[in-house]
Short mmCIF file of C-alpha atoms and ligand atoms in Angstrom, two decimals:
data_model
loop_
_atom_site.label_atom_id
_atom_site.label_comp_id
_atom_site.label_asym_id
_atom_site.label_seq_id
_atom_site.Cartn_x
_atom_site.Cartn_y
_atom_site.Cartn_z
CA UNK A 125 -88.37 28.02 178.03
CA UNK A 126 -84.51 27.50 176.69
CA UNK A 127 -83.94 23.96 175.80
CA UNK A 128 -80.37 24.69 174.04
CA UNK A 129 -78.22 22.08 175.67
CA UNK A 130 -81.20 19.13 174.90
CA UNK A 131 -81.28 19.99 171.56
CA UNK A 132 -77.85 19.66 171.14
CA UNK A 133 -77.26 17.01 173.03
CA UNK A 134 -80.16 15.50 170.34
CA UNK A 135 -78.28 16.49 167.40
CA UNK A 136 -75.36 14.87 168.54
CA UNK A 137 -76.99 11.89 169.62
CA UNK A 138 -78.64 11.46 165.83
CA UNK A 139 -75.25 11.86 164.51
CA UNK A 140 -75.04 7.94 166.44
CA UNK A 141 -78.19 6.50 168.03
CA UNK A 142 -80.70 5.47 165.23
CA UNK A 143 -83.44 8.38 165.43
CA UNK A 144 -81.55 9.81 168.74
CA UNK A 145 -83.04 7.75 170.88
CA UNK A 146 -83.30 4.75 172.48
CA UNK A 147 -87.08 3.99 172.36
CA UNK A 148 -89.53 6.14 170.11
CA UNK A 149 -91.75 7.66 172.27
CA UNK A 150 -89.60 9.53 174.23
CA UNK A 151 -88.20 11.58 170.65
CA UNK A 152 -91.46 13.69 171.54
CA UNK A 153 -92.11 13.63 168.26
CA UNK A 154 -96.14 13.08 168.52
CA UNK A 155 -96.02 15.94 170.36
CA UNK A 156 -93.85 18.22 167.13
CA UNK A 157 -91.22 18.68 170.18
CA UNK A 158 -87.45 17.71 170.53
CA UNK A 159 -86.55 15.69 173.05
CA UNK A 160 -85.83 16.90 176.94
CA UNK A 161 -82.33 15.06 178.09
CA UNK A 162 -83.02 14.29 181.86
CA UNK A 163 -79.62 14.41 183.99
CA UNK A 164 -81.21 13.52 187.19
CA UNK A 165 -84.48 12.87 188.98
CA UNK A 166 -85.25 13.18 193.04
CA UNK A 167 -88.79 11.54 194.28
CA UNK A 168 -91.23 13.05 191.93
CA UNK A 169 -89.31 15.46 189.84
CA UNK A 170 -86.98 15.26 187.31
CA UNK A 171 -84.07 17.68 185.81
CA UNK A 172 -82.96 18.31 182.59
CA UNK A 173 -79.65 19.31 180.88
CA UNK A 174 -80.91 23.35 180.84
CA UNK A 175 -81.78 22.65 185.15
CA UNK A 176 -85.26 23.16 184.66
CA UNK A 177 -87.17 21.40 187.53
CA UNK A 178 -89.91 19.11 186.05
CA UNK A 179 -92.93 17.25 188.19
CA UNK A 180 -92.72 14.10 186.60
CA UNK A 181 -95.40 12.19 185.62
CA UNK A 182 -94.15 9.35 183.75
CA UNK A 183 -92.44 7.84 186.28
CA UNK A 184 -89.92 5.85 183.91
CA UNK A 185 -93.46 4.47 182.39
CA UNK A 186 -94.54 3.23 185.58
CA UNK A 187 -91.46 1.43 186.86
CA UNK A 188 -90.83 3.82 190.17
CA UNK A 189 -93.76 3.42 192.26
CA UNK A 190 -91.51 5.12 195.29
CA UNK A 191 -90.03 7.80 192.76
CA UNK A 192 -86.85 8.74 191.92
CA UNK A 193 -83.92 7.78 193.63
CA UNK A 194 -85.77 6.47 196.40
CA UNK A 195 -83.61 5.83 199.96
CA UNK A 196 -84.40 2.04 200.23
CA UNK A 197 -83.89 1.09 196.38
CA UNK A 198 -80.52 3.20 196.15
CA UNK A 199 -78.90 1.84 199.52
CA UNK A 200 -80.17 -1.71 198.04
CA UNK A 201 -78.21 -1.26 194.79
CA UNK A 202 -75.43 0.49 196.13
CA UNK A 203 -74.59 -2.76 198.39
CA UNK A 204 -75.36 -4.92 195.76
CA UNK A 205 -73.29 -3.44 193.24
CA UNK A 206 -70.37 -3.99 195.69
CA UNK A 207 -70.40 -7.61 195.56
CA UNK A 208 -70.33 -7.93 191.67
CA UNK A 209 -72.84 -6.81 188.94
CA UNK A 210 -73.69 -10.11 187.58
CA UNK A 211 -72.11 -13.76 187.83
CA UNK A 212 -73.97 -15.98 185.39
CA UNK A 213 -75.09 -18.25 188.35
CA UNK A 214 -78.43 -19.00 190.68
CA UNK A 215 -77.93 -16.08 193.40
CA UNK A 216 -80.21 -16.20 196.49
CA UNK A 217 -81.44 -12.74 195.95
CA UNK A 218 -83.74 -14.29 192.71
CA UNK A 219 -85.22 -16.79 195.11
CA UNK A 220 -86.03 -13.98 197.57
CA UNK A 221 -87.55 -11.74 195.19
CA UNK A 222 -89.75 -14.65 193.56
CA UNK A 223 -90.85 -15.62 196.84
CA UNK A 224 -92.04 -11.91 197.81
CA UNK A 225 -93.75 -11.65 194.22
CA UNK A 226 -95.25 -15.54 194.98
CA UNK A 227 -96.65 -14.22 198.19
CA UNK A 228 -98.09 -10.88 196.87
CA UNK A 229 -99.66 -12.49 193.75
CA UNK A 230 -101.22 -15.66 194.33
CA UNK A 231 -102.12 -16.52 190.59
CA UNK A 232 -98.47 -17.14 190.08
CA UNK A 233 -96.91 -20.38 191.79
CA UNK A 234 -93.99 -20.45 190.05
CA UNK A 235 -91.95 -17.72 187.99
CA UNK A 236 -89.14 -16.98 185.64
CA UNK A 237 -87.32 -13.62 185.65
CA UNK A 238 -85.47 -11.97 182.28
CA UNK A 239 -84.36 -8.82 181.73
CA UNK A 240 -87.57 -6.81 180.27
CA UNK A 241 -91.36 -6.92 179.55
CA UNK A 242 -90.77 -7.70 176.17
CA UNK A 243 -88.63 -10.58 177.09
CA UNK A 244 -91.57 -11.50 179.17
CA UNK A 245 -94.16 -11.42 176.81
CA UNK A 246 -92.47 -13.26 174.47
CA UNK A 247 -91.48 -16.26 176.44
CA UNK A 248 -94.71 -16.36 177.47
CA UNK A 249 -96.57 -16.94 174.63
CA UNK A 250 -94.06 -19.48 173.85
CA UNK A 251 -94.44 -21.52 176.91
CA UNK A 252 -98.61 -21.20 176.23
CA UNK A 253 -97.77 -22.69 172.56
CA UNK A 254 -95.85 -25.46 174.02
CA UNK A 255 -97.69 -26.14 176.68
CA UNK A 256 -101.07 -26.48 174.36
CA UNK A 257 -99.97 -27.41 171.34
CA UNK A 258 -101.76 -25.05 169.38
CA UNK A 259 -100.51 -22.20 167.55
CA UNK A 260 -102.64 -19.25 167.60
CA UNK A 261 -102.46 -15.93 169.96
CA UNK A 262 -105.17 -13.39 170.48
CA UNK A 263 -104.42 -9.84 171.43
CA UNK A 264 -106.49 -6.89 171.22
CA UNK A 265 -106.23 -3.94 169.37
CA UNK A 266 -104.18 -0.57 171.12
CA UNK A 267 -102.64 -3.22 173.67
CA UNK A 268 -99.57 -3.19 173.52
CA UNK A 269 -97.08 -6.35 174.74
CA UNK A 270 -93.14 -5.12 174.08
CA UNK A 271 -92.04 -5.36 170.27
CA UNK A 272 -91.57 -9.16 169.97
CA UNK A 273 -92.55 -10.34 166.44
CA UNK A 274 -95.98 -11.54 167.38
CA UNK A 275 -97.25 -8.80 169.29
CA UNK A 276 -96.54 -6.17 166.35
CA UNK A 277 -100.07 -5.83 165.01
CA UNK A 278 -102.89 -3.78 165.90
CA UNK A 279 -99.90 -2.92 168.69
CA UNK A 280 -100.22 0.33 170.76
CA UNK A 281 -97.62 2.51 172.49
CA UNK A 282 -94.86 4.11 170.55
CA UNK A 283 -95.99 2.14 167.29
CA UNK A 284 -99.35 3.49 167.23
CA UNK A 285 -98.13 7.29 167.81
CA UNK A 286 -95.77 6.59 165.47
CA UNK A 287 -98.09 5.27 162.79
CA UNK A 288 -96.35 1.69 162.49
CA UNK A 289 -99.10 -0.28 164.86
CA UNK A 290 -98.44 -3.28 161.95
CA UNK A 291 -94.74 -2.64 161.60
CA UNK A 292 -92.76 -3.56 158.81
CA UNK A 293 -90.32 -6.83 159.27
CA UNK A 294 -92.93 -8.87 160.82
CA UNK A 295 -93.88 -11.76 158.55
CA UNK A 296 -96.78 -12.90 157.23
CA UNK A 297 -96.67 -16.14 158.54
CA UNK A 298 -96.25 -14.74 162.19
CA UNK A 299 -98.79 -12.24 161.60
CA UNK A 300 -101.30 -14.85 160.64
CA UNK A 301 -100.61 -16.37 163.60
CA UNK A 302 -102.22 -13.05 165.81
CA UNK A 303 -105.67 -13.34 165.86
CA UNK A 304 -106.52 -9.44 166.44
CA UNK A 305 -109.92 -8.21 167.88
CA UNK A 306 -111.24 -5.07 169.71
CA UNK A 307 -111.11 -4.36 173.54
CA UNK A 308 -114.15 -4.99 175.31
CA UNK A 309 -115.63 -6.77 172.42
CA UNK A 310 -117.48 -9.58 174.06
CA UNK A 311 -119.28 -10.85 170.75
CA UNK A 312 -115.99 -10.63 169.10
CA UNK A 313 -114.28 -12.62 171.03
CA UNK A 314 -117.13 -15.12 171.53
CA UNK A 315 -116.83 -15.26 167.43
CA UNK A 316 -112.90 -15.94 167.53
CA UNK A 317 -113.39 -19.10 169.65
CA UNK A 318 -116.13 -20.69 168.06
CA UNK A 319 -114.50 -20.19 164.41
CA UNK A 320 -110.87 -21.19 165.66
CA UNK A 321 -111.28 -22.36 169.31
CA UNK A 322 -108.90 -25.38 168.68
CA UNK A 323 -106.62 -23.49 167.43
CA UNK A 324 -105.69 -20.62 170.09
CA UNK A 325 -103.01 -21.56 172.40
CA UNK A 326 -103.97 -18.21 175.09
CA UNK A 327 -105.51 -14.86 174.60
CA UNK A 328 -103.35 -12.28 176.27
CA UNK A 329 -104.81 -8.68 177.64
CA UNK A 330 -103.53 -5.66 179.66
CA UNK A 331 -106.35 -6.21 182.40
CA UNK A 332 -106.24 -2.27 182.37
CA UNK A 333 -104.97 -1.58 178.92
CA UNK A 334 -102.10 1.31 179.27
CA UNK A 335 -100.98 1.45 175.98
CA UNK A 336 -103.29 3.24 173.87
CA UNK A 337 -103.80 5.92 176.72
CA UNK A 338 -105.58 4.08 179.50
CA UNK A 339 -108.82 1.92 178.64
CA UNK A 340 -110.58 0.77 181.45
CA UNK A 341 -112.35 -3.27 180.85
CA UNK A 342 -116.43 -3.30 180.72
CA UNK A 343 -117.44 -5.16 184.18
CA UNK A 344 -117.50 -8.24 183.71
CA UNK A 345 -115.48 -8.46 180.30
CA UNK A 346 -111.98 -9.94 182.06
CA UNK A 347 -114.24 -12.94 183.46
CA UNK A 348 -115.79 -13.41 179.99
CA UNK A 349 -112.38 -13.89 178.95
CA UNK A 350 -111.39 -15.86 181.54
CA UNK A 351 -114.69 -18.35 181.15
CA UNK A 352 -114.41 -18.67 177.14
CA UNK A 353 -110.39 -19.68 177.39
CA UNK A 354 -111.47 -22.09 180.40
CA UNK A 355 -113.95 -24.04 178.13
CA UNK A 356 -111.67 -23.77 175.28
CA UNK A 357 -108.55 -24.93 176.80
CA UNK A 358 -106.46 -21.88 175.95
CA UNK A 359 -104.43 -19.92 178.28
CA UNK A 360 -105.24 -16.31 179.76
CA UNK A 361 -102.35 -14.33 179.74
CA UNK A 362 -102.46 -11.12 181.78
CA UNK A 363 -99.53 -8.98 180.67
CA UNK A 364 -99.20 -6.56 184.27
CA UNK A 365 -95.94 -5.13 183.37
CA UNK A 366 -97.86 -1.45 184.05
CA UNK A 367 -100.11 -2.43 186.04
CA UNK A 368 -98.53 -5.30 188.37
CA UNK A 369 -97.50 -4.37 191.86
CA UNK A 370 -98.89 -0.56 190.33
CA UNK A 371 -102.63 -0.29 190.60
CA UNK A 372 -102.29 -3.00 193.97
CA UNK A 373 -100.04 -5.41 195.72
CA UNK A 374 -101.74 -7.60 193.98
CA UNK A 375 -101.67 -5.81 190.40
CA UNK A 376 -105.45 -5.77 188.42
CA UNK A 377 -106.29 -9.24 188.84
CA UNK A 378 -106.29 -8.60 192.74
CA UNK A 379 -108.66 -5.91 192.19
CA UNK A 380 -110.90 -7.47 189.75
CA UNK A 381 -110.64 -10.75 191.33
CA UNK A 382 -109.56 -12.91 187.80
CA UNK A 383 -106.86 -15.53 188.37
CA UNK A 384 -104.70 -15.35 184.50
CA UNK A 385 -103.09 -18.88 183.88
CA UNK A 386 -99.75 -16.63 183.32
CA UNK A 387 -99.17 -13.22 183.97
CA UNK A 388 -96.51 -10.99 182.90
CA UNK A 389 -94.33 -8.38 184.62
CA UNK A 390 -91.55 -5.70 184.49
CA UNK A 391 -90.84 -2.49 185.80
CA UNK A 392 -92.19 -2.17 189.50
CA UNK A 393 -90.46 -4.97 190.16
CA UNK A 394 -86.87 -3.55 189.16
CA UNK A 395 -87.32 -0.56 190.93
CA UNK A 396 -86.23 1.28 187.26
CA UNK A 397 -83.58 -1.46 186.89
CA UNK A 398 -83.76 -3.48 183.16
CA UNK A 399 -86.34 -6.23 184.83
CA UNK A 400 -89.31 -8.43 183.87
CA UNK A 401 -90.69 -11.72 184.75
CA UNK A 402 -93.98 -14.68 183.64
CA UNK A 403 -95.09 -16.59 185.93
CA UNK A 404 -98.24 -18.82 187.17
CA UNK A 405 -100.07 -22.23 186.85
CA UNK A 406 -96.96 -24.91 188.00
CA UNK A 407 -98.05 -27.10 185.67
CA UNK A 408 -97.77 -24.56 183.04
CA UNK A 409 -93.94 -23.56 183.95
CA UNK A 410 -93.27 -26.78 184.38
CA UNK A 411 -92.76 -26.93 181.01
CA UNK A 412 -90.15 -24.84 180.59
CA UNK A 413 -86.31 -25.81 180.32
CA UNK A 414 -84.67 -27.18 182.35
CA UNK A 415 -87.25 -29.04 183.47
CA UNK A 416 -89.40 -29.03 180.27
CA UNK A 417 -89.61 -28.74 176.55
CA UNK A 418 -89.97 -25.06 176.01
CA UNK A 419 -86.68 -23.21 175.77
CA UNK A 420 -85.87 -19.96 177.38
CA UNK A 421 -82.98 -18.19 178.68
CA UNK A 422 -81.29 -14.90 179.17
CA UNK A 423 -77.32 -14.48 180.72
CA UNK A 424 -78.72 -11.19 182.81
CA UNK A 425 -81.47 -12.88 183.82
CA UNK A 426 -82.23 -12.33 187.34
CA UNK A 427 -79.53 -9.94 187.42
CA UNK A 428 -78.01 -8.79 191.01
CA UNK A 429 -78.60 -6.01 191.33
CA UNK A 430 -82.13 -5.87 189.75
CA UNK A 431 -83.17 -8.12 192.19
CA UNK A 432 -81.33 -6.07 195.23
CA UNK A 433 -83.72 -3.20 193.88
CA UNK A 434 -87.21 -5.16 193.50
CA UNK A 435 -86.87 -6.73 197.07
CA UNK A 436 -86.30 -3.15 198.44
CA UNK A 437 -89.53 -1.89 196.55
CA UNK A 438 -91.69 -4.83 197.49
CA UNK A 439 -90.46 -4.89 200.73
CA UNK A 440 -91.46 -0.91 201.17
CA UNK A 441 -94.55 -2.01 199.85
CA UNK A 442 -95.30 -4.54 202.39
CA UNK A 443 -94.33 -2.41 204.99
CA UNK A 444 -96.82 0.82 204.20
CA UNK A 445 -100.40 -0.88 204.46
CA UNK A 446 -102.00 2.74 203.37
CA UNK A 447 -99.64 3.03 200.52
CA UNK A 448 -102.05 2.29 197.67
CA UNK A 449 -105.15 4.02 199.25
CA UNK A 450 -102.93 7.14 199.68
CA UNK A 451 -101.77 6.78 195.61
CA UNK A 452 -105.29 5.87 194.47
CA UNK A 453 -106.78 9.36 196.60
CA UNK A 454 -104.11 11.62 195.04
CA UNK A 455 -104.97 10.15 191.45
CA UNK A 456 -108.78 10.72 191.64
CA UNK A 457 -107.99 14.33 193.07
CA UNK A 458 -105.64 14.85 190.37
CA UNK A 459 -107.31 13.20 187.26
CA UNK A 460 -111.36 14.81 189.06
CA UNK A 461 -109.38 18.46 189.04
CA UNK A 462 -108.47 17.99 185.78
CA UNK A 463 -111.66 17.04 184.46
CA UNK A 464 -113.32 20.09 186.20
CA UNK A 465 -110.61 22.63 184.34
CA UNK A 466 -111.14 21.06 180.88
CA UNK A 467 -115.37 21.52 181.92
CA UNK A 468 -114.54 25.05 182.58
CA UNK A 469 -113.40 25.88 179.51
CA UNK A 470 -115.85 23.76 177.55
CA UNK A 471 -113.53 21.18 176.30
CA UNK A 472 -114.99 17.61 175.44
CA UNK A 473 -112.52 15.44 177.70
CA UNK A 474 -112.85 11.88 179.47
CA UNK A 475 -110.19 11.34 182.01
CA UNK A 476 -109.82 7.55 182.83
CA UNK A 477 -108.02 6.56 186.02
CA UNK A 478 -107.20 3.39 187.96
CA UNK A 479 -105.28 3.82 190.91
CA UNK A 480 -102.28 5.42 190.28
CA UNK A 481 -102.89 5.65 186.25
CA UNK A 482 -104.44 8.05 184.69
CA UNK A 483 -105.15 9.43 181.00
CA UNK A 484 -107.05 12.31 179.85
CA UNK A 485 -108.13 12.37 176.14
CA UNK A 486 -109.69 15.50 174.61
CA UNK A 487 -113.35 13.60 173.24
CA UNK A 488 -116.86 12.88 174.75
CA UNK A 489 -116.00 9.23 175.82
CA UNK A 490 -116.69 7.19 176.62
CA UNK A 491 -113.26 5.27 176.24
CA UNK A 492 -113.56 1.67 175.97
CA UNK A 493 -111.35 0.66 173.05
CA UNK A 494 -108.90 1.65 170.13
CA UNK A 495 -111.33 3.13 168.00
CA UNK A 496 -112.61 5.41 170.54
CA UNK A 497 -109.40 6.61 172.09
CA UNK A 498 -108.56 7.90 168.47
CA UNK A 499 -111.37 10.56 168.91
CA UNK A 500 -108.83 12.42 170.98
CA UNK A 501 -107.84 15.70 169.35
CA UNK A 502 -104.68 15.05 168.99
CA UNK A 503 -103.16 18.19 167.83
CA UNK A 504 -105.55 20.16 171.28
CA UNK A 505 -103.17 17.17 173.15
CA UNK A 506 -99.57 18.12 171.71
CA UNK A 507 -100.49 22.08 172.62
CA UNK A 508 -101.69 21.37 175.72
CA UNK A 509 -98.50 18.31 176.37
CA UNK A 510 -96.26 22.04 175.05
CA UNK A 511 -98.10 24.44 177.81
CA UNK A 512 -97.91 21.71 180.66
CA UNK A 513 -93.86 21.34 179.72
CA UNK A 514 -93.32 25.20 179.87
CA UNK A 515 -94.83 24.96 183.21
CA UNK A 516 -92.71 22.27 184.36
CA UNK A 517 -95.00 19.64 184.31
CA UNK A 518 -93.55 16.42 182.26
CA UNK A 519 -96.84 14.50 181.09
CA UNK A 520 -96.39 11.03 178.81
CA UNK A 521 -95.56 12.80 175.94
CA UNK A 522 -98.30 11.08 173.76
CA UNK A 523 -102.18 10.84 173.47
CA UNK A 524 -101.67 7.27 173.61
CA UNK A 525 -100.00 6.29 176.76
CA UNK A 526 -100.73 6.56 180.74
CA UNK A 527 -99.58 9.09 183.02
CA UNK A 528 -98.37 7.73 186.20
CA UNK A 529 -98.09 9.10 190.04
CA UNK A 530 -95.47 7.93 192.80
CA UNK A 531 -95.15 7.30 196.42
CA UNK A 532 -93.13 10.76 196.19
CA UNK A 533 -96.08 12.56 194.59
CA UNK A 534 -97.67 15.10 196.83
CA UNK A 535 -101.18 16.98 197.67
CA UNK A 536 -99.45 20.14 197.10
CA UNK A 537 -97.91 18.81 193.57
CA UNK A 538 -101.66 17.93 192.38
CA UNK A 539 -102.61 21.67 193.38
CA UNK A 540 -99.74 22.75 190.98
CA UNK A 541 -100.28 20.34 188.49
CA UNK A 542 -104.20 22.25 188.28
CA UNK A 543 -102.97 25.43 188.46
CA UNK A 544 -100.42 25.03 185.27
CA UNK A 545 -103.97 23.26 183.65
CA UNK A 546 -105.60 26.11 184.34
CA UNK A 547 -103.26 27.85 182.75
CA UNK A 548 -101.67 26.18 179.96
CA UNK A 549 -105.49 25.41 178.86
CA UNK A 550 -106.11 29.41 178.63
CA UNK A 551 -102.87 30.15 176.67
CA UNK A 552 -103.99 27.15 174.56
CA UNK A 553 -107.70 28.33 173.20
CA UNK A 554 -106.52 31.83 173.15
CA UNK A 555 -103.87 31.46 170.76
CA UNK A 556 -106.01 29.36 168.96
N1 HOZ B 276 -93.13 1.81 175.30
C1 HOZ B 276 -92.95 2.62 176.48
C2 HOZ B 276 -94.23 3.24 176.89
N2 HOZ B 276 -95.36 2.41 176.97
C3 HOZ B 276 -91.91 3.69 176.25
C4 HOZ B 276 -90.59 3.29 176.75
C5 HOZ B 276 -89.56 4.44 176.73
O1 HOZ B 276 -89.56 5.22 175.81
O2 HOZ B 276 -88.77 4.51 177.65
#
């Protein structure tokens, strides 16, 4: 496969982007690959700068649950954009869109958009510190929140492919204040309240952790969480930026029946627009300016035309009752083929799916935290990430992160998708 007019394209955008891109994972380096430049994307595949046809399934990391370029979202935008891309006042559209997410989500009463999950993540935690009075967070290790300063230990995503899960520039003082314990780890966290209990202001989870490929919670280990931050008077935090308006209408906590104090989301919700939003208890976002103490504020907040695209996407959802069964069938097919080729051939694999998410990881399993998901044979994954690519499939181009189907994907696309498998799995252990 001739990639000539990406790599150039990445040599001349290293000549001005620190490390040519935009975000890290997408360099491909975990993978020993140069990046593909993507000029356009149509429902579920994408095309690069050489035309070769991709089936996508990254999805823009989850953000278009309808696909690319979907009917409703574009006609949305493309009338919004008309009447001004952003005025730096209330608009009626933000009100709209928080009452659709306030009626799909009942956890969150009230809610405050800005402009990304990071943003989201971090106001959230700030609001939880105000709110309590208490200083200390508690994330788990592999989750991944966006880069704020706090969340940048133990993190997953791009900073665990690219070996900086502790990254340089936070300080010491803010890492103290990250309290940083394994997934699934009742007794651990069980420990962490009882030796600093008065101390944590909220412990904040991916329900379904996405970050560090997917990780799946132990039944009953989001309630244990839930209980223990109860009795301790901290605040659960469920950061659903994947997994919100993704997995259900009602993101994870719908379908494992947990009401967070605060949740957090992003992408779904902008339809692949620069979104995010927290949200939940009134009491809790009462406190935030104007009304209360805790400050927080963003000029593209609740942008125009982000919000012209999220009503269109939640309104398609609300309109197609069978839309999530439909995504959730595919997936199993999908991520139960795979796991059948990968048998075939002998290869130790787990493939973890919820709903529309799925990750398969080349060890035993089970997967149920960091530690485990860095069993994967890494170097088997970037071969196999190489074979899929040649064969026009475009997987998340890292052991640790979450491949993700759309509205647009296709019975017929999941028979493909096995097929190249198949095959890229053959040309794989044979040149081995
Ligand atoms: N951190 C994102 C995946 N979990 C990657 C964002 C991007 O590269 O676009």
């Amino acid at each position: 496969m001739k990639l000539e007019r990406s790599i150039a394209a990445f040599a001349r955008a290293s000549t001005v982007l620190a490390g040519g891109v935009n975000s890290p994972v997408r360099a491909l380096g975990a993978v020993g690959l140069s990046p593909v430049f993507m000029k356009n994307g149509a429902g579920e595949h994408l095309y690069d700068l050489d035309d070769h046809e991709y089936l996508d399934y990254v999805m823009s990391w989850g953000a278009l649950l309808l696909g690319h370029a979907h009917p409703a979202v574009t006609r949305a935008i493309n009338n919004a954009v008309t009447r001004g891309t952003s005025f730096g006042t209330p608009t009626q559209a933000e009100t709209e869109l928080a009452e659709a997410i306030v009626s799909m989500m009942p956890s969150i009463e009230r809610l405050r958009f800005v402009s990304s999950g990071t943003e989201a993540t971090m106001s959230a935690i700030r609001l939880a510190r105000g709110f309590t009075g208490r200083e200390k967070i508690v994330k788990f290790a592999g989750c991944y929140h966006g880069h704020g300063d706090s969340f940048l230990i133990a993190a997953g995503s791009g900073a665990l492919t690219h070996g900086v899960p502790d990254s340089l520039g936070v300080t010491e003082g803010t890492a103290r204040d990250t309290i940083v314990l394994p997934f699934n780890d009742v007794p651990a966290i069980e420990q962490a309240f009882e030796t600093a209990g008065e101390a944590i202001a909220a412990v904040v989870v991916e329900p379904y952790a996405a970050n560090m490929g997917l990780v799946l919670p132990r039944p009953g280990y989001l309630q244990r969480l839930r209980d223990l931050c109860t009795r301790h008077g901290a605040l659960l935090i469920f950061d659903e930026v994947i997994t919100g308006f993704r997995v259900a209408s009602g993101g994870a906590q719908q379908r494992e029946g947990i009401t967070p104090d605060l949740t957090t989301l992003g992408k779904v919700i902008g339809g692949g627009l620069p979104v995010g939003a927290f949200g939940g208890r009134a009491d809790v976002m009462a406190y935030l300016s104007p009304s209360g103490p805790v400050y927080q504020a963003g000029t593209l907040a609740g942008n125009p035309l982000a919000m012209a695209a999220g009503l269109a996407v939640l309104g398609t959802i609300a309109e197609d009752p069978t839309l999530y069964a439909r995504l959730d069938a595919l997936t199993q097919q999908l991520s139960e083929g795979l796991g059948e080729v990968m048998a075939r051939h002998g290869l130790a694999h787990t493939c973890v799916r919820a709903g529309s998410m799925f990750t398969l990881y080349f060890t035993q399993g089970p997967v149920l935290d960091l530690e485990d998901a860095q069993k994967s044979d890494r170097g088997l994954f970037a071969k196999y990430f190489g074979a899929m690519l040649e064969r026009g499939i475009y997987l998340a181009p890292s052991q640790f992160e979450t491949n993700f189907l759309s509205a647009a994907h296709t019975a017929r696309d999941v028979d493909r998708t096995l097929a190249a498998a198949e095959a890229s799995v053959a040309q794989v252990l044979t040149a081995a």
